[in-house]
Short mmCIF file of C-alpha atoms in Angstrom, two decimals:
data_model
loop_
_atom_site.label_atom_id
_atom_site.label_comp_id
_atom_site.label_asym_id
_atom_site.label_seq_id
_atom_site.Cartn_x
_atom_site.Cartn_y
_atom_site.Cartn_z
CA MET R 1 0.00 0.00 0.00
CA SER R 2 1.40 3.38 -0.97
CA VAL R 3 1.82 6.13 1.56
CA LYS R 4 -0.86 8.07 -0.22
CA ALA R 5 -3.26 5.17 -0.08
CA MET R 6 -2.49 4.66 3.60
CA ASN R 7 -3.09 8.31 4.26
CA HIS R 8 -6.32 8.02 2.42
CA ALA R 9 -7.31 5.02 4.53
CA PHE R 10 -6.40 6.81 7.77
CA LYS R 11 -8.36 9.83 6.68
CA TRP R 12 -11.46 7.71 6.44
CA LEU R 13 -10.81 5.61 9.49
CA PRO R 14 -12.36 7.99 12.01
CA THR R 15 -15.46 8.32 9.85
CA ALA R 16 -15.74 4.56 9.57
CA ALA R 17 -15.26 4.21 13.30
CA LEU R 18 -17.90 6.83 13.95
CA LEU R 19 -20.25 5.09 11.57
CA ALA R 20 -19.68 1.77 13.29
CA LEU R 21 -20.25 3.45 16.63
CA SER R 22 -23.50 5.05 15.56
CA LEU R 23 -24.68 1.77 14.03
CA ASN R 24 -23.83 0.14 17.29
CA GLN R 25 -25.81 2.76 19.13
CA ALA R 26 -28.75 2.30 16.80
CA VAL R 27 -28.84 -1.38 17.73
CA ALA R 28 -28.14 -0.75 21.39
CA ALA R 29 -30.87 1.88 21.55
CA GLU R 30 -33.40 -0.92 21.92
CA SER R 31 -32.08 -1.94 25.31
CA PHE R 32 -32.34 0.41 28.24
CA SER R 33 -31.60 0.58 31.93
CA PRO R 34 -33.27 3.12 34.19
CA PRO R 35 -31.09 5.13 36.58
CA PRO R 36 -30.16 3.20 39.76
CA ALA R 37 -33.15 2.94 42.09
CA ASP R 38 -31.34 4.77 44.89
CA ALA R 39 -30.19 7.66 42.70
CA ILE R 40 -33.27 9.88 42.90
CA PRO R 41 -32.03 13.51 42.92
CA LYS R 42 -32.04 15.29 46.27
CA ASN R 43 -33.97 18.36 45.21
CA GLU R 44 -37.53 19.56 44.66
CA PHE R 45 -37.82 17.52 41.50
CA GLY R 46 -36.52 14.44 43.32
CA ASP R 47 -39.10 14.95 46.06
CA MET R 48 -41.85 14.54 43.48
CA VAL R 49 -40.11 11.49 42.00
CA ARG R 50 -40.02 9.96 45.49
CA LYS R 51 -43.67 10.74 46.00
CA GLY R 52 -44.52 9.03 42.73
CA GLN R 53 -42.42 6.03 43.69
CA ASP R 54 -44.27 5.82 47.01
CA TYR R 55 -47.69 5.98 45.33
CA PHE R 56 -46.49 3.26 43.03
CA LEU R 57 -45.48 0.96 45.89
CA HIS R 58 -48.34 1.68 48.29
CA THR R 59 -51.16 2.75 46.01
CA SER R 60 -53.99 1.13 47.90
CA GLN R 61 -52.93 2.60 51.23
CA MET R 62 -52.01 6.08 50.01
CA LEU R 63 -54.91 6.62 47.63
CA PRO R 64 -57.84 5.11 49.50
CA ASP R 65 -60.36 7.22 47.58
CA ASN R 66 -59.14 5.93 44.23
CA VAL R 67 -58.33 2.28 44.80
CA GLY R 68 -61.23 -0.11 45.30
CA ASN R 69 -59.19 -3.25 45.98
CA SER R 70 -56.00 -3.90 47.90
CA LEU R 71 -53.70 -3.94 44.89
CA ASN R 72 -50.72 -1.67 44.29
CA CYS R 73 -49.15 -0.67 40.96
CA VAL R 74 -46.12 -2.75 41.89
CA ASN R 75 -48.14 -5.98 41.92
CA CYS R 76 -48.13 -6.15 38.12
CA HIS R 77 -45.12 -3.87 37.47
CA LEU R 78 -42.45 -5.51 39.61
CA ASP R 79 -39.51 -3.87 41.33
CA ALA R 80 -41.25 -0.52 41.62
CA GLY R 81 -42.00 -0.49 37.90
CA ARG R 82 -38.37 -1.01 36.97
CA ARG R 83 -38.23 -4.65 35.93
CA ALA R 84 -38.01 -5.55 32.23
CA ASP R 85 -40.79 -7.83 30.89
CA SER R 86 -42.96 -6.71 33.77
CA ALA R 87 -44.44 -3.75 31.86
CA PRO R 88 -41.79 -1.36 33.24
CA MET R 89 -42.69 2.30 33.58
CA TRP R 90 -39.68 3.48 31.54
CA GLY R 91 -40.96 1.37 28.67
CA ALA R 92 -44.42 2.86 28.86
CA TYR R 93 -43.37 6.46 29.41
CA VAL R 94 -41.72 6.81 26.00
CA LEU R 95 -44.76 5.44 24.14
CA TYR R 96 -47.28 8.10 25.15
CA PRO R 97 -49.36 9.88 23.91
CA ALA R 98 -50.64 6.88 21.98
CA TYR R 99 -53.69 5.74 20.07
CA ARG R 100 -55.43 2.91 21.92
CA ALA R 101 -57.91 0.57 20.29
CA LYS R 102 -59.36 0.03 23.79
CA ASN R 103 -61.05 3.45 23.68
CA GLY R 104 -60.52 4.49 20.09
CA HIS R 105 -58.61 7.73 20.58
CA VAL R 106 -55.20 9.15 21.33
CA ASN R 107 -54.56 8.86 25.06
CA SER R 108 -52.30 11.09 27.08
CA LEU R 109 -50.14 9.33 29.67
CA ALA R 110 -52.45 10.77 32.35
CA GLU R 111 -55.48 9.15 30.73
CA ARG R 112 -53.62 5.86 30.47
CA LEU R 113 -52.82 5.99 34.18
CA GLN R 114 -56.43 6.84 34.95
CA GLY R 115 -57.40 3.66 33.13
CA CYS R 116 -55.30 1.64 35.58
CA PHE R 117 -57.24 3.08 38.50
CA ARG R 118 -60.59 2.43 36.89
CA PHE R 119 -59.89 -1.15 35.81
CA SER R 120 -56.87 -2.75 37.47
CA MET R 121 -57.44 -1.02 40.80
CA ASN R 122 -61.21 -1.43 40.47
CA GLY R 123 -61.56 2.15 41.64
CA LYS R 124 -62.08 5.74 40.66
CA ALA R 125 -59.48 7.61 38.63
CA PRO R 126 -57.73 10.59 40.23
CA ALA R 127 -58.15 13.76 38.18
CA ALA R 128 -55.65 14.17 35.34
CA ASP R 129 -54.24 17.26 37.07
CA SER R 130 -54.18 15.67 40.54
CA GLU R 131 -51.01 15.39 42.58
CA ALA R 132 -51.13 11.58 42.33
CA ILE R 133 -51.06 11.56 38.54
CA LEU R 134 -48.39 14.28 38.49
CA ALA R 135 -46.22 12.37 40.96
CA ILE R 136 -46.53 9.02 39.17
CA THR R 137 -45.83 10.70 35.82
CA THR R 138 -42.77 12.42 37.31
CA TYR R 139 -41.52 9.09 38.64
CA MET R 140 -41.99 7.51 35.20
CA TYR R 141 -40.22 10.41 33.51
CA TRP R 142 -37.27 9.99 35.84
CA LEU R 143 -37.14 6.23 35.24
CA ALA R 144 -37.05 6.91 31.50
CA SER R 145 -34.15 9.39 31.82
CA LYS R 146 -32.11 9.40 28.62
CA ALA R 147 -34.33 6.87 26.86
CA PRO R 148 -35.28 7.55 23.24
CA THR R 149 -38.94 8.46 22.76
CA GLY R 150 -41.42 6.68 20.54
CA VAL R 151 -39.39 3.46 20.64
CA LYS R 152 -40.43 0.07 21.96
CA LEU R 153 -37.51 -0.58 24.24
CA GLU R 154 -36.35 -4.10 24.96
CA GLY R 155 -38.29 -5.39 27.96
CA GLN R 156 -41.24 -3.03 27.37
CA GLY R 157 -44.66 -4.53 28.20
CA TYR R 158 -44.85 -8.24 28.87
CA ARG R 159 -42.81 -10.63 26.75
CA LYS R 160 -45.35 -12.27 24.44
CA LEU R 161 -45.49 -16.04 24.38
CA ALA R 162 -45.91 -18.13 21.25
CA ALA R 163 -49.43 -19.54 20.93
CA PRO R 164 -49.92 -22.52 23.26
CA ALA R 165 -48.92 -25.84 21.72
CA GLN R 166 -51.93 -27.56 23.28
CA THR R 167 -55.38 -26.06 23.70
CA MET R 168 -55.46 -24.37 27.12
CA ASP R 169 -57.00 -26.60 29.74
CA LEU R 170 -58.73 -25.69 33.01
CA GLU R 171 -57.89 -28.91 34.82
CA ARG R 172 -54.21 -28.66 33.95
CA GLY R 173 -54.30 -24.97 34.87
CA LYS R 174 -55.78 -25.79 38.25
CA GLN R 175 -53.04 -28.32 38.90
CA VAL R 176 -50.36 -25.75 38.02
CA PHE R 177 -52.06 -23.24 40.29
CA MET R 178 -52.34 -25.57 43.28
CA ALA R 179 -48.76 -26.74 42.90
CA ASN R 180 -47.07 -23.39 42.26
CA CYS R 181 -49.28 -20.44 43.15
CA ALA R 182 -51.67 -21.36 45.97
CA VAL R 183 -49.08 -21.20 48.75
CA CYS R 184 -48.92 -17.42 48.25
CA HIS R 185 -52.15 -16.47 46.47
CA GLY R 186 -54.41 -18.85 48.42
CA GLN R 187 -56.35 -21.87 47.20
CA ASN R 188 -59.20 -19.63 46.10
CA GLY R 189 -57.01 -16.92 44.59
CA GLU R 190 -57.94 -14.61 47.44
CA GLY R 191 -54.36 -13.53 48.20
CA ARG R 192 -52.88 -13.44 51.68
CA GLN R 193 -52.66 -10.93 54.45
CA ALA R 194 -50.53 -10.60 57.55
CA ALA R 195 -51.74 -8.48 60.48
CA GLY R 196 -54.40 -7.02 58.18
CA LYS R 197 -51.91 -5.96 55.50
CA THR R 198 -52.10 -7.48 52.06
CA VAL R 199 -48.92 -9.35 51.26
CA PHE R 200 -49.94 -11.39 48.22
CA PRO R 201 -52.56 -9.87 45.90
CA ALA R 202 -55.93 -11.46 45.14
CA LEU R 203 -55.99 -12.93 41.63
CA TRP R 204 -59.74 -13.13 41.25
CA GLY R 205 -62.85 -12.43 43.26
CA ASP R 206 -64.20 -9.18 44.64
CA ASP R 207 -60.84 -7.85 45.89
CA SER R 208 -59.01 -8.27 42.60
CA PHE R 209 -58.87 -6.32 39.32
CA ASN R 210 -62.13 -6.05 37.39
CA TRP R 211 -63.21 -7.40 34.02
CA GLY R 212 -61.97 -4.28 32.27
CA ALA R 213 -58.33 -4.68 33.34
CA GLY R 214 -55.65 -5.75 30.91
CA MET R 215 -54.65 -8.67 33.11
CA HIS R 216 -57.97 -10.43 32.47
CA GLN R 217 -56.75 -11.01 28.93
CA ILE R 218 -55.13 -14.40 28.89
CA PRO R 219 -52.14 -13.53 26.63
CA ASN R 220 -51.17 -10.71 29.02
CA ALA R 221 -51.56 -12.86 32.11
CA ALA R 222 -49.67 -15.80 30.57
CA ALA R 223 -46.82 -13.51 29.50
CA PHE R 224 -46.60 -11.89 32.94
CA ILE R 225 -46.66 -15.24 34.70
CA LYS R 226 -44.05 -16.84 32.47
CA SER R 227 -41.53 -14.02 32.96
CA ASN R 228 -42.20 -13.19 36.58
CA MET R 229 -43.80 -15.99 38.57
CA PRO R 230 -43.25 -17.63 40.99
CA LEU R 231 -41.84 -14.44 42.43
CA GLY R 232 -38.14 -14.94 43.10
CA ASN R 233 -37.83 -18.04 40.96
CA PRO R 234 -39.36 -17.14 37.60
CA GLY R 235 -38.80 -19.15 34.45
CA THR R 236 -39.61 -22.42 36.20
CA LEU R 237 -42.99 -22.83 34.49
CA THR R 238 -43.18 -24.00 30.88
CA ASP R 239 -44.99 -21.81 28.34
CA GLN R 240 -47.85 -24.30 28.32
CA GLN R 241 -48.13 -24.17 32.11
CA ALA R 242 -48.20 -20.37 31.98
CA TRP R 243 -51.02 -20.44 29.41
CA ASP R 244 -52.99 -23.06 31.34
CA VAL R 245 -52.70 -21.29 34.68
CA ALA R 246 -53.55 -17.90 33.15
CA TYR R 247 -56.65 -19.50 31.65
CA PHE R 248 -57.54 -21.02 35.01
CA MET R 249 -57.02 -17.71 36.82
CA ASN R 250 -59.22 -15.80 34.41
CA SER R 251 -61.95 -18.43 34.41
CA HIS R 252 -63.16 -17.06 37.75
CA GLU R 253 -65.57 -14.26 38.55
CA ARG R 254 -64.22 -10.79 39.30
CA PRO R 255 -65.82 -7.35 39.67
CA GLN R 256 -67.93 -6.20 36.73
CA ASP R 257 -66.47 -4.28 33.81
CA PRO R 258 -67.16 -0.60 34.58
CA ARG R 259 -68.08 -0.15 30.91
CA PHE R 260 -70.91 -2.69 31.34
CA THR R 261 -73.80 -1.85 29.08
CA VAL R 262 -77.26 -3.49 28.78
CA ASP R 263 -76.19 -7.07 29.55
CA VAL R 264 -73.21 -9.39 29.57
CA GLU R 265 -73.74 -10.46 25.97
CA THR R 266 -73.85 -6.86 24.69
CA THR R 267 -70.86 -5.93 26.84
CA ARG R 268 -68.94 -8.90 25.51
CA LYS R 269 -69.69 -7.96 21.90
CA LYS R 270 -68.62 -4.41 22.52
CA TYR R 271 -65.50 -4.88 24.62
CA HIS R 272 -64.55 -8.54 24.89
CA ASP R 273 -65.10 -10.02 21.47
CA GLY R 274 -62.00 -12.17 21.25
CA GLY R 275 -61.42 -15.89 20.93
CA ASP R 276 -59.89 -16.58 24.33
CA ASN R 277 -61.47 -13.70 26.23
CA LEU R 278 -63.53 -15.49 28.84
CA TYR R 279 -65.89 -12.64 29.77
CA GLY R 280 -69.41 -13.69 28.80
CA GLN R 281 -68.28 -17.26 28.15
CA LYS R 282 -69.71 -20.25 29.93
CA VAL R 283 -67.14 -21.90 32.20
CA ASN R 284 -68.15 -24.78 34.47
CA GLY R 285 -71.80 -23.99 33.77
CA ILE R 286 -71.52 -20.31 34.74
CA VAL R 287 -71.48 -17.39 32.32
CA LEU R 288 -68.59 -15.22 33.53
CA GLY R 289 -69.70 -11.67 34.15
CA GLU R 290 -73.26 -12.62 35.07
CA ASN R 291 -72.51 -12.97 38.77
CA SER R 292 -69.96 -10.17 39.01
CA VAL R 293 -70.30 -7.69 41.83
CA GLU R 294 -70.58 -4.03 40.85
CA PRO R 295 -67.18 -2.44 40.24
CA GLY R 296 -65.71 -0.08 42.83
CA GLY R 297 -64.85 -2.49 45.65
CA ARG R 298 -64.41 -0.79 49.01
CA LEU R 299 -65.17 2.62 47.49
CA LYS R 300 -68.82 1.55 47.33
CA ASP R 301 -68.91 1.11 51.10
CA LYS R 302 -67.55 4.63 51.50
CA ALA R 303 -70.24 6.03 49.24
CA HIS R 304 -72.92 4.21 51.22
CA PRO R 305 -71.59 3.72 54.76
CA GLN R 306 -73.12 0.74 56.46
CA LYS R 307 -75.30 1.34 59.48
CA ASP R 308 -74.06 -0.16 62.71
CA MET O 1 -85.64 -53.18 55.30
CA THR O 2 -86.19 -51.33 52.08
CA TYR O 3 -83.28 -50.10 50.05
CA ARG O 4 -84.36 -46.57 50.70
CA THR O 5 -84.42 -46.89 54.47
CA GLU O 6 -81.09 -48.61 54.45
CA ASN O 7 -79.69 -45.79 52.39
CA THR O 8 -81.07 -43.17 54.75
CA ILE O 9 -79.51 -44.92 57.69
CA ARG O 10 -76.23 -45.13 55.87
CA ARG O 11 -76.40 -41.45 55.13
CA ARG O 12 -77.16 -40.65 58.75
CA LEU O 13 -74.34 -42.84 59.89
CA LEU O 14 -72.00 -41.14 57.47
CA PHE O 15 -73.14 -37.77 58.74
CA ALA O 16 -72.58 -38.84 62.35
CA CYS O 17 -69.12 -40.10 61.50
CA MET O 18 -68.28 -36.87 59.73
CA ALA O 19 -69.52 -34.83 62.66
CA ALA O 20 -67.47 -36.94 65.03
CA ALA O 21 -64.44 -36.65 62.78
CA SER O 22 -64.66 -32.89 62.61
CA TRP O 23 -65.11 -32.77 66.37
CA THR O 24 -62.05 -34.96 66.81
CA VAL O 25 -59.98 -32.68 64.61
CA HIS O 26 -61.20 -29.69 66.55
CA ALA O 27 -60.57 -31.37 69.88
CA ALA O 28 -57.14 -32.42 68.68
CA ASP O 29 -56.22 -28.76 68.23
CA SER O 30 -56.19 -27.92 71.92
CA GLY O 31 -55.09 -31.47 72.73
CA GLN O 32 -52.34 -31.10 70.19
CA ILE O 33 -51.18 -27.83 71.70
CA GLN O 34 -51.26 -29.44 75.15
CA GLN O 35 -49.21 -32.38 73.87
CA GLY O 36 -46.84 -29.94 72.18
CA SER O 37 -46.37 -27.91 75.33
CA GLU O 38 -45.44 -31.06 77.24
CA ILE O 39 -42.79 -31.92 74.67
CA ALA O 40 -41.52 -28.34 74.70
CA LEU O 41 -41.32 -28.13 78.49
CA GLU O 42 -40.27 -31.65 79.39
CA GLY O 43 -38.79 -33.17 76.26
CA ALA O 44 -39.87 -36.44 74.70
CA SER O 45 -38.38 -39.75 73.55
CA GLY O 46 -35.35 -39.15 75.71
CA GLN O 47 -34.64 -35.78 74.10
CA PRO O 48 -34.05 -32.59 76.07
CA ALA O 49 -36.83 -30.02 76.41
CA CYS O 50 -37.08 -27.42 73.65
CA VAL O 51 -37.23 -24.68 76.26
CA SER O 52 -33.66 -25.29 77.30
CA CYS O 53 -32.46 -23.57 74.11
CA HIS O 54 -35.49 -21.83 72.67
CA GLY O 55 -36.53 -20.11 75.90
CA ALA O 56 -39.39 -20.61 78.34
CA LYS O 57 -41.86 -18.91 76.02
CA GLY O 58 -40.22 -19.78 72.73
CA GLU O 59 -38.44 -16.43 72.70
CA GLY O 60 -35.07 -17.90 71.71
CA LEU O 61 -31.65 -17.17 73.12
CA PRO O 62 -30.09 -14.43 71.02
CA ALA O 63 -26.70 -14.54 72.79
CA ALA O 64 -26.25 -18.13 71.65
CA GLY O 65 -27.90 -17.59 68.27
CA TYR O 66 -30.88 -19.82 69.09
CA PRO O 67 -33.95 -18.62 67.20
CA TYR O 68 -37.35 -17.77 68.62
CA LEU O 69 -40.15 -20.11 67.64
CA ALA O 70 -43.09 -18.31 69.24
CA GLY O 71 -45.70 -17.37 66.67
CA GLN O 72 -43.92 -18.92 63.70
CA PRO O 73 -46.27 -20.56 61.18
CA ALA O 74 -46.97 -24.18 62.22
CA GLN O 75 -46.56 -25.55 58.71
CA TYR O 76 -43.18 -23.88 58.41
CA MET O 77 -42.00 -25.49 61.64
CA ILE O 78 -43.36 -28.90 60.63
CA GLU O 79 -41.41 -28.67 57.37
CA GLN O 80 -38.22 -27.66 59.14
CA LEU O 81 -38.52 -30.49 61.67
CA ALA O 82 -38.98 -32.89 58.74
CA HIS O 83 -35.85 -31.49 57.10
CA PHE O 84 -33.88 -31.91 60.33
CA ALA O 85 -35.19 -35.45 60.61
CA ASP O 86 -34.36 -36.46 57.05
CA GLY O 87 -30.95 -34.84 57.32
CA SER O 88 -31.45 -32.28 54.54
CA ARG O 89 -31.23 -29.39 57.02
CA LYS O 90 -27.80 -29.98 58.44
CA GLN O 91 -27.79 -28.97 62.07
CA PRO O 92 -26.06 -31.26 64.57
CA ILE O 93 -28.17 -30.28 67.60
CA MET O 94 -31.59 -30.39 65.96
CA GLN O 95 -31.14 -33.43 63.72
CA PRO O 96 -31.18 -36.16 66.39
CA MET O 97 -34.00 -34.45 68.28
CA ALA O 98 -36.26 -34.15 65.27
CA LYS O 99 -35.45 -37.71 64.31
CA ALA O 100 -36.49 -38.97 67.73
CA LEU O 101 -39.91 -37.33 67.49
CA SER O 102 -42.79 -38.98 65.65
CA GLU O 103 -44.60 -37.05 62.96
CA GLU O 104 -47.47 -36.58 65.38
CA GLN O 105 -45.14 -35.19 68.04
CA ARG O 106 -43.56 -32.79 65.57
CA ALA O 107 -46.97 -31.53 64.52
CA ALA O 108 -47.90 -31.08 68.17
CA VAL O 109 -44.82 -29.13 69.12
CA ALA O 110 -45.21 -26.96 66.01
CA ALA O 111 -48.85 -26.26 66.93
CA TYR O 112 -47.76 -25.29 70.44
CA TYR O 113 -45.10 -22.81 69.33
CA ALA O 114 -47.36 -21.37 66.64
CA SER O 115 -49.91 -20.63 69.35
CA LEU O 116 -47.49 -18.51 71.43
CA PRO O 117 -47.36 -14.71 71.03
CA PRO O 118 -44.40 -13.49 68.94
CA VAL O 119 -41.51 -11.59 70.55
CA PHE O 120 -42.32 -8.42 68.58
CA ASP O 121 -45.41 -6.30 68.26
CA ARG O 122 -47.03 -7.54 65.06
CA GLY O 123 -49.47 -4.67 64.81
CA THR O 124 -46.79 -1.99 65.03
CA LEU O 125 -44.29 -3.72 62.80
CA ALA O 126 -46.92 -4.39 60.16
CA HIS O 127 -47.09 -0.62 59.67
CA LEU O 128 -43.40 -0.30 58.97
CA VAL O 129 -43.01 1.01 55.46
CA GLN O 130 -39.64 1.98 54.06
CA THR O 131 -39.68 2.86 50.41
CA TYR O 132 -36.24 4.43 50.07
CA PRO O 133 -33.70 3.38 52.72
CA ALA O 134 -30.86 4.45 50.43
CA THR O 135 -28.21 4.65 53.15
CA ASP O 136 -28.73 1.18 54.62
CA THR O 137 -27.93 -1.72 52.30
CA GLY O 138 -29.56 -4.27 54.59
CA ALA O 139 -32.78 -2.26 54.79
CA TRP O 140 -32.72 -1.75 51.04
CA LEU O 141 -32.55 -5.51 50.44
CA ALA O 142 -35.33 -6.05 52.95
CA HIS O 143 -37.70 -3.44 51.53
CA ARG O 144 -36.63 -3.06 47.91
CA GLY O 145 -34.63 -6.16 47.00
CA SER O 146 -31.94 -6.18 44.38
CA GLU O 147 -32.11 -5.60 40.68
CA ASN O 148 -29.11 -7.46 39.38
CA PRO O 149 -28.96 -10.23 40.34
CA TYR O 150 -32.70 -10.17 40.82
CA ILE O 151 -33.86 -10.62 44.38
CA PRO O 152 -37.35 -9.52 45.38
CA ALA O 153 -37.64 -7.52 48.60
CA CYS O 154 -37.69 -9.84 51.64
CA VAL O 155 -40.91 -8.23 52.90
CA GLN O 156 -42.73 -9.24 49.72
CA CYS O 157 -42.99 -12.77 51.10
CA HIS O 158 -42.07 -12.44 54.77
CA GLY O 159 -44.61 -9.69 55.29
CA PRO O 160 -44.30 -6.02 56.21
CA GLY O 161 -41.52 -5.57 58.77
CA GLY O 162 -40.70 -9.26 58.36
CA ILE O 163 -43.55 -10.36 60.64
CA GLY O 164 -44.04 -13.65 58.77
CA VAL O 165 -46.89 -14.85 56.56
CA GLU O 166 -48.86 -18.09 56.85
CA PRO O 167 -48.40 -20.87 56.00
CA VAL O 168 -44.70 -21.15 55.13
CA PHE O 169 -42.99 -17.76 55.36
CA PRO O 170 -41.34 -17.40 58.78
CA ALA O 171 -41.02 -14.16 60.69
CA LEU O 172 -37.54 -12.65 60.50
CA ALA O 173 -37.89 -9.56 62.64
CA GLY O 174 -35.82 -9.80 65.80
CA GLN O 175 -34.25 -13.19 65.10
CA PRO O 176 -30.65 -13.38 66.33
CA GLU O 177 -28.25 -11.93 63.77
CA GLN O 178 -25.97 -14.95 64.04
CA TYR O 179 -28.92 -17.25 63.34
CA LEU O 180 -30.14 -15.37 60.26
CA LYS O 181 -26.64 -15.22 58.86
CA ALA O 182 -26.12 -18.94 59.37
CA GLN O 183 -29.45 -19.76 57.70
CA LEU O 184 -28.80 -17.69 54.59
CA THR O 185 -25.32 -19.15 54.36
CA ALA O 186 -26.70 -22.69 54.72
CA MET O 187 -29.33 -22.00 52.05
CA LYS O 188 -26.60 -20.80 49.76
CA SER O 189 -24.54 -23.94 50.23
CA GLY O 190 -27.57 -26.21 50.05
CA ASP O 191 -27.42 -27.30 53.70
CA ARG O 192 -30.89 -26.19 54.71
CA GLY O 193 -33.20 -28.59 52.90
CA GLU O 194 -35.49 -27.48 50.13
CA ASP O 195 -37.92 -24.67 50.83
CA THR O 196 -41.24 -24.00 49.11
CA HIS O 197 -40.73 -23.89 45.34
CA LYS O 198 -36.99 -23.58 46.11
CA LEU O 199 -37.55 -19.86 46.44
CA MET O 200 -34.89 -19.21 49.05
CA THR O 201 -32.47 -21.90 47.97
CA HIS O 202 -32.51 -20.14 44.61
CA LEU O 203 -32.37 -16.58 45.93
CA ALA O 204 -29.70 -17.15 48.57
CA ARG O 205 -27.26 -18.16 45.85
CA ASN O 206 -27.55 -14.63 44.50
CA LEU O 207 -26.65 -13.04 47.82
CA SER O 208 -23.04 -12.08 48.49
CA ASP O 209 -21.60 -12.79 51.93
CA GLU O 210 -21.62 -9.06 52.54
CA GLN O 211 -25.30 -8.78 51.65
CA ILE O 212 -26.08 -11.74 53.91
CA ALA O 213 -24.37 -9.97 56.79
CA GLN O 214 -26.14 -6.67 56.09
CA VAL O 215 -29.64 -8.07 55.75
CA SER O 216 -29.14 -10.26 58.83
CA THR O 217 -28.14 -7.24 60.89
CA TYR O 218 -31.13 -5.34 59.59
CA PHE O 219 -33.73 -7.94 60.53
CA ALA O 220 -32.06 -8.72 63.85
CA THR O 221 -32.06 -5.14 65.09
CA GLY O 222 -32.63 -2.39 62.50
CA VAL O 223 -36.20 -3.33 61.71
CA LEU O 224 -37.17 -3.15 65.37
CA LYS O 225 -35.96 0.41 65.83
CA PRO O 226 -38.85 2.71 66.58
CA VAL O 227 -41.27 3.46 63.85
CA GLY O 228 -39.62 6.84 63.38
CA ASN O 229 -38.26 5.21 60.24
CA VAL O 230 -41.62 5.16 58.60
CA GLU O 231 -41.37 7.20 55.48
CA VAL O 232 -44.74 6.91 53.88
CA GLN O 233 -47.34 8.98 55.57
CA GLN O 234 -50.49 7.09 56.09
CA LYS O 235 -53.07 9.12 54.36
CA GLY O 236 -55.89 6.71 54.61
CA GLU O 237 -57.23 4.05 56.77
CA VAL O 238 -55.55 0.79 56.06
CA LYS O 239 -57.82 -1.96 55.00
#
């Protein structure tokens, strides 16, 4: 190689290196880590981040007028909304505002959060300009620090499973549940408490999420379970077991869909018209949704205090 | 006798038997506790009394690293006694004692200790909420866990403040530091039998020796420090 040619090569080397670097970055942009959990800034902004984090961890206790069950955000978004494949908050933050088929319009992040309160928490949404929504949004913004916007980051949402190899089966699902889940969530999915405090959340029944929540959809539940359960030792269930147990979990009654209109059949057609959506389907001789309690959980008792 | 009458009698007999059976089970509860208390106080099958190490009221002996048993979930204690007996929980003092007891005796002594009041105030500790103990690594593990390697917060299974959760998650709050440290170390090396769904045998492997020391210190003493540590203001009535 002549000196001139070498010079020429060297001249281009930095450009090539830069190009390689930026290509690398383009690929790497898909994966993301939030700032360390204990690195919340010590200033006024950080105070609001902390507040949002606290709402996230103790939602039911701190927002008793908005949460109708005893669930907390962290029950479905593990590690304070930080964990990948557990619908982490940094993954969600960068995808809003977004069009949602669920309600047919572009949703702000605030409206999306309000949906969680209405459905997953079986409660009443805080106002979009309330301190709770501001704090949770601030916490999410901080978690997403330095993330690109409008990108589905690796670990966003729940990691989808391939369609089940065998048709989902209630009996198999029950066996998986009794063997792997009941010790924490109770034999009737009622969750567990200690000294009156909920430790393990209810998976169905009156104290769980209602029929409008995303977790009642079997693909969501199966994906969550596969990646995250049993807590502390995930990945020990096969895909088929995750599908079967998700099917079993969602074959039980839970509070009514707050969007309920006319009757279960009409509500199903309008909001639940999918193959494996069990709302309005007959399971073990019972049409799911027909015996649901009104949504709102403990908030209903507050609205109509019981006489002594 | 007609078939129908015979059937009715059979049904009545069955009902009577069931009623008697349920009564027996119920009666066995207090009888079981009584039997358990005798084993605890006096020993059985030639074995020394439990109280000689675990305290007169099951409060343990922290100076020697002997754990409290009072108020621990019965099923948890039954499982541990079985692990001592089958040798999977390697502990030279407990192994021969558990082996000498029959299954019935182990269930009885577990029922007795489960019936005793715990050494800490459950109601107060249950209110302990720490969402951001950034300066205390042990407290952080207890209340927030670890991200990488992934370890859920201890309180997620052992209950708020580590007060324990039925049926298999023991209380940790106020156990001797030396005891907690030894247990986590034994779990890590596989010397403490197999726990429910291998949760702890799996998790302990992800704990460094330093983390084991820190979290043991925290549950032994830190968690019991006055509730001045509570960081989340209780806005509403807790369900």
